[in-house]
């Protein structure tokens, strides 16, 4: 779960990391008031849970209250990579003389965390990492021992950041690590971490991603989850406990298992079609889950055909058939559905479907293999 | 022979009295797996399908001499269950549980290594040594005994490919689901090493997916393997997903995509099937040549 | 550093462990007021930093305010194993139906912590541990992994405490472990841990020993250190940074190194004498430290002779001689001192002493070996 | 031969620019110890008695190939210094620093074991392989090369007994101060094992003191040793000290006193000297018999 900049900054600040003065605005009035408080020279930062907002015009400087209001009028309601802006963080302008990068993240390969520091920061850090890897210093943290001070000295030394800043940076890195541990985060990142004209080190942006699986141990964090900017269908899917991601194609996909779902999408692509979504009903899916899945996909107006690809291991094909029939029965679904049903209780499932197709006008096409199903679905989408 | 488990393996089921534990215990017993005890704290003294239930793993091990454990304990308690198992001397642990916090998984990884044990999973479908022993949640009827080893990060996709192989008359030796989580106990490379040394296995099928660099790392090992490997990688069209900030991109250094994985595997001579069926066909072809 | 019961209870309570209602009294007035607040039926517990106060009469029940006052009059000022009572913790009386034991302590042999639980508790727990070891359940905690839940289940199971109490005990044990870690304690202990008539589990006593070496990381704890009941000489020695323990013999002992100091005391004992103290001036002792050491020992009225046994490794014998001379010069010490000076700069040191003895009336007897010195000191003490 | 260090050992000094580090570096160099580098963060590029100083241990090791380290870093930073040394690949670490928090010592103990390194100390006088190498703060002039190994928890008492031996004409092989803290990196037993295998050492002197059960544990090992052990235990008259509540008594189970230690040692045939001089005399007698 990714937090907004303003939420992450609040937490970072509680751990002693310096941030610029600023407040969250939910409307033009707020922007006016906050800009006045901050003396007019402000930065307006759209609060959207997506990267690259700077390049997409989601961050703007204003040199007066009036200018701030004008910018905010355009910024509220704009869409950045599909995310609608309904919150703006208004912050004082800083005179920055240097931008750096510091981040801590899960390191899968080394079964720990990576501490990454760079003497350069800002929007182009990823490119720099590829083109100038020598500008990126990192160490691996073994989580059972935690972060050693010598490791901080090591990355700071390798980063070639002037020694005068090491003491303050050491404090910031220790705070970030403490946040990582206390909040069971997957990522704590400051990019850019800026040095201002007074030599103060200030977090200009703040990123904090929490492990959703650990949220039960941090009930206070659940309230920080922001659904307002998320697609309506995605929100509904999450409510129903389904793993759904909207895409821009026209073939609805339902499969059981994440790997199976991806493989199904890949097959559609190989046949020349475009998947409208990723949807994993999960292992051992109930008829209820299958019904919900079909209803959610049917909400997407772009969907011309649904390909449902089930290989029953724990999942029972008769359960799947029941859910499918209920969805078609109750919701009068008119979209054609290509069905591939194999594995546990395959015959019972197929029998149920056969009966249903006879007694209804549902367009359900049963296929034998997933390869065949993908081909059929693409055909029907053209 | 087989890897990880075989007909001599005696196992306990942690979380045996839960609905998942109960359901799969019955199925594993039906397959012939030697389930000798179950453990659920507070349920000691009861029985599940004739299997005695204990309060503690240590008790279960002392009583039965079990050498493996399969874990169905809910996510908040699963890490603790794994620690209990390794501290009781169990050397092979298969953790089915999904949704374990990643900070717990990191700690457990070190705990298991400290005891020189093997952890398969978490969030995996388990291990099937075909015809010998099944510690997992796989549908047994789709497998056929043979000489193809399968190692996979995905559950259903594994069944699909095993099913395809069986339909083509190609049997399997051991089928291992290493789990879909970012931090797992055993990597592709570690399983490939076992298959390379397994007398029964002649060909290995590797089923990967986007994310992480485990497939790229495996490619390095495959370069020195005697036995041929056939691969399938899911996720060419997958949405980039929730990217881990800049930091994630920096440490993966351009790896992690399906393209990167397929490229790495092809460079070391691995045939990568475009569809699950093609994977089975490649294997079939190899065998008829071979 | 050992905390008082009332200090430990305050911390335990902050971590969710139930304690009886109570307050600290520093005089009879306090006792009266608190006893009234608590309804008259109270327990008076002397707050002294020494074990076995119950058996020594330092814990008494009162059934009325008047009785509480009477008891307090006797309790204030009494001495328990050399510790003067100047604080009484006044607590409500509980109706206890069962006493248990739970403790966490440093486990030297296993390089970790031991969690110990017993279904029996109270004053005789140590005897029980020896006579009925089967009544004591314990597990070792590897500190880098921390306490696993299964280990708590393990000790509770082995302790044979009825299962109905396990849930609450689990919470208490987790709290105790958290205190151990947060405060860098060497020991957290509740003995007895009582079940009252309502089935509530209550810490009747509370013990918390903090690692003095870690105090710099817990500056707030330094203020909890209580010197009031400690021997005046011991307090002064601590101020001067000397490792001093008062004993009841008549031969003052000064040596460098803890092992050397103990060996010196043992030699005195073997020769039939009794050491008046343990005093380690430390490795590389300065003349200042030596001077302080002599002055502190001279404060003890029981001391008839001082045996100073220095083997100079890092410690330089000339420095030692200088300190000794200063002490005798400035403080006009009339107690005879047996001096054994060997090792680094031995000759220079001995020369300084020789000159000093010539020009003063200081009674300094120089010996060659520690065995000889002990014999001489014992002779002089008779 | 010698144990732990010898004339081939190349060492770094962590905390070389402090007053202790500087003082003892000079003494160790004078003894002929091969001190090849020093480390003090922020002081890289300087020199101490001709020894180059680096900011980081890794740098020092990369530049000089050092295989041992002696630590004079102040207590709050000493644990970190040990971790830095082992992670830089150093396998022998001697920590002189006194006053390290015990929770740090516990963590460091595990860290050192994880890297299969040896930690002597903390709070110890170091190691003297007589005539070959000295990594410590011992007074070199009291030692004489020979075949008696000494292992001790106490500093000054060690010098006293070594001095006594030298005066009687009995030389020493290696003298090891394992440190006076409750949690130390290497136990009596581990050092006894090394002496038992050391060709130079013929007799071992063990100098213990009250507290803990390390001497009692050593007695168990001595029972199976070929080489004779002579012991001294300080603290018969020591005040019981700050007892660790009931818990401490419970886990020590009646062990820890000088009596308990002397009894355990005598039961396995160890001669225990009543005075430091008697220890030396016992050894002398053994040698003249032998």
PDB file of C-alpha atoms in Angstrom, chain C residues 307 309-311 338-343 346-347 350 365-373 376, chain D residues 160 163-164 167 277:
ATOM      1  CA  UNK C 307      47.380  -4.117  51.546  1.00  0.00           C
ATOM      2  CA  UNK C 309      48.899  -5.156  45.556  1.00  0.00           C
ATOM      3  CA  UNK C 310      49.849  -3.803  42.130  1.00  0.00           C
ATOM      4  CA  UNK C 311      51.121  -5.777  39.208  1.00  0.00           C
ATOM      5  CA  UNK C 338      51.794  -3.038  52.959  1.00  0.00           C
ATOM      6  CA  UNK C 339      52.892  -2.395  49.389  1.00  0.00           C
ATOM      7  CA  UNK C 340      53.624  -4.881  46.718  1.00  0.00           C
ATOM      8  CA  UNK C 341      54.695  -3.174  43.517  1.00  0.00           C
ATOM      9  CA  UNK C 342      55.791  -5.216  40.506  1.00  0.00           C
ATOM     10  CA  UNK C 343      55.915  -4.890  36.732  1.00  0.00           C
ATOM     11  CA  UNK C 346      58.857  -1.155  39.145  1.00  0.00           C
ATOM     12  CA  UNK C 347      62.281   0.255  40.024  1.00  0.00           C
ATOM     13  CA  UNK C 350      60.107   1.657  44.477  1.00  0.00           C
ATOM     14  CA  UNK C 365      56.171  -1.718  54.259  1.00  0.00           C
ATOM     15  CA  UNK C 366      57.400  -2.809  50.852  1.00  0.00           C
ATOM     16  CA  UNK C 367      57.195  -6.548  50.044  1.00  0.00           C
ATOM     17  CA  UNK C 368      58.286  -8.527  47.005  1.00  0.00           C
ATOM     18  CA  UNK C 369      55.408 -10.929  46.355  1.00  0.00           C
ATOM     19  CA  UNK C 370      51.662 -10.868  46.881  1.00  0.00           C
ATOM     20  CA  UNK C 371      51.844 -13.976  49.045  1.00  0.00           C
ATOM     21  CA  UNK C 372      54.381 -12.283  51.297  1.00  0.00           C
ATOM     22  CA  UNK C 373      52.278  -9.100  51.345  1.00  0.00           C
ATOM     23  CA  UNK C 376      52.488  -9.287  56.426  1.00  0.00           C
TER      24      UNK C 376
ATOM     25  CA  UNK D 160      51.065 -12.358  37.829  1.00  0.00           C
ATOM     26  CA  UNK D 163      55.521 -13.646  35.784  1.00  0.00           C
ATOM     27  CA  UNK D 164      55.735 -16.369  38.422  1.00  0.00           C
ATOM     28  CA  UNK D 167      60.732 -16.419  37.410  1.00  0.00           C
ATOM     29  CA  UNK D 277      52.641 -18.728  43.171  1.00  0.00           C
TER      30      UNK D 277
END
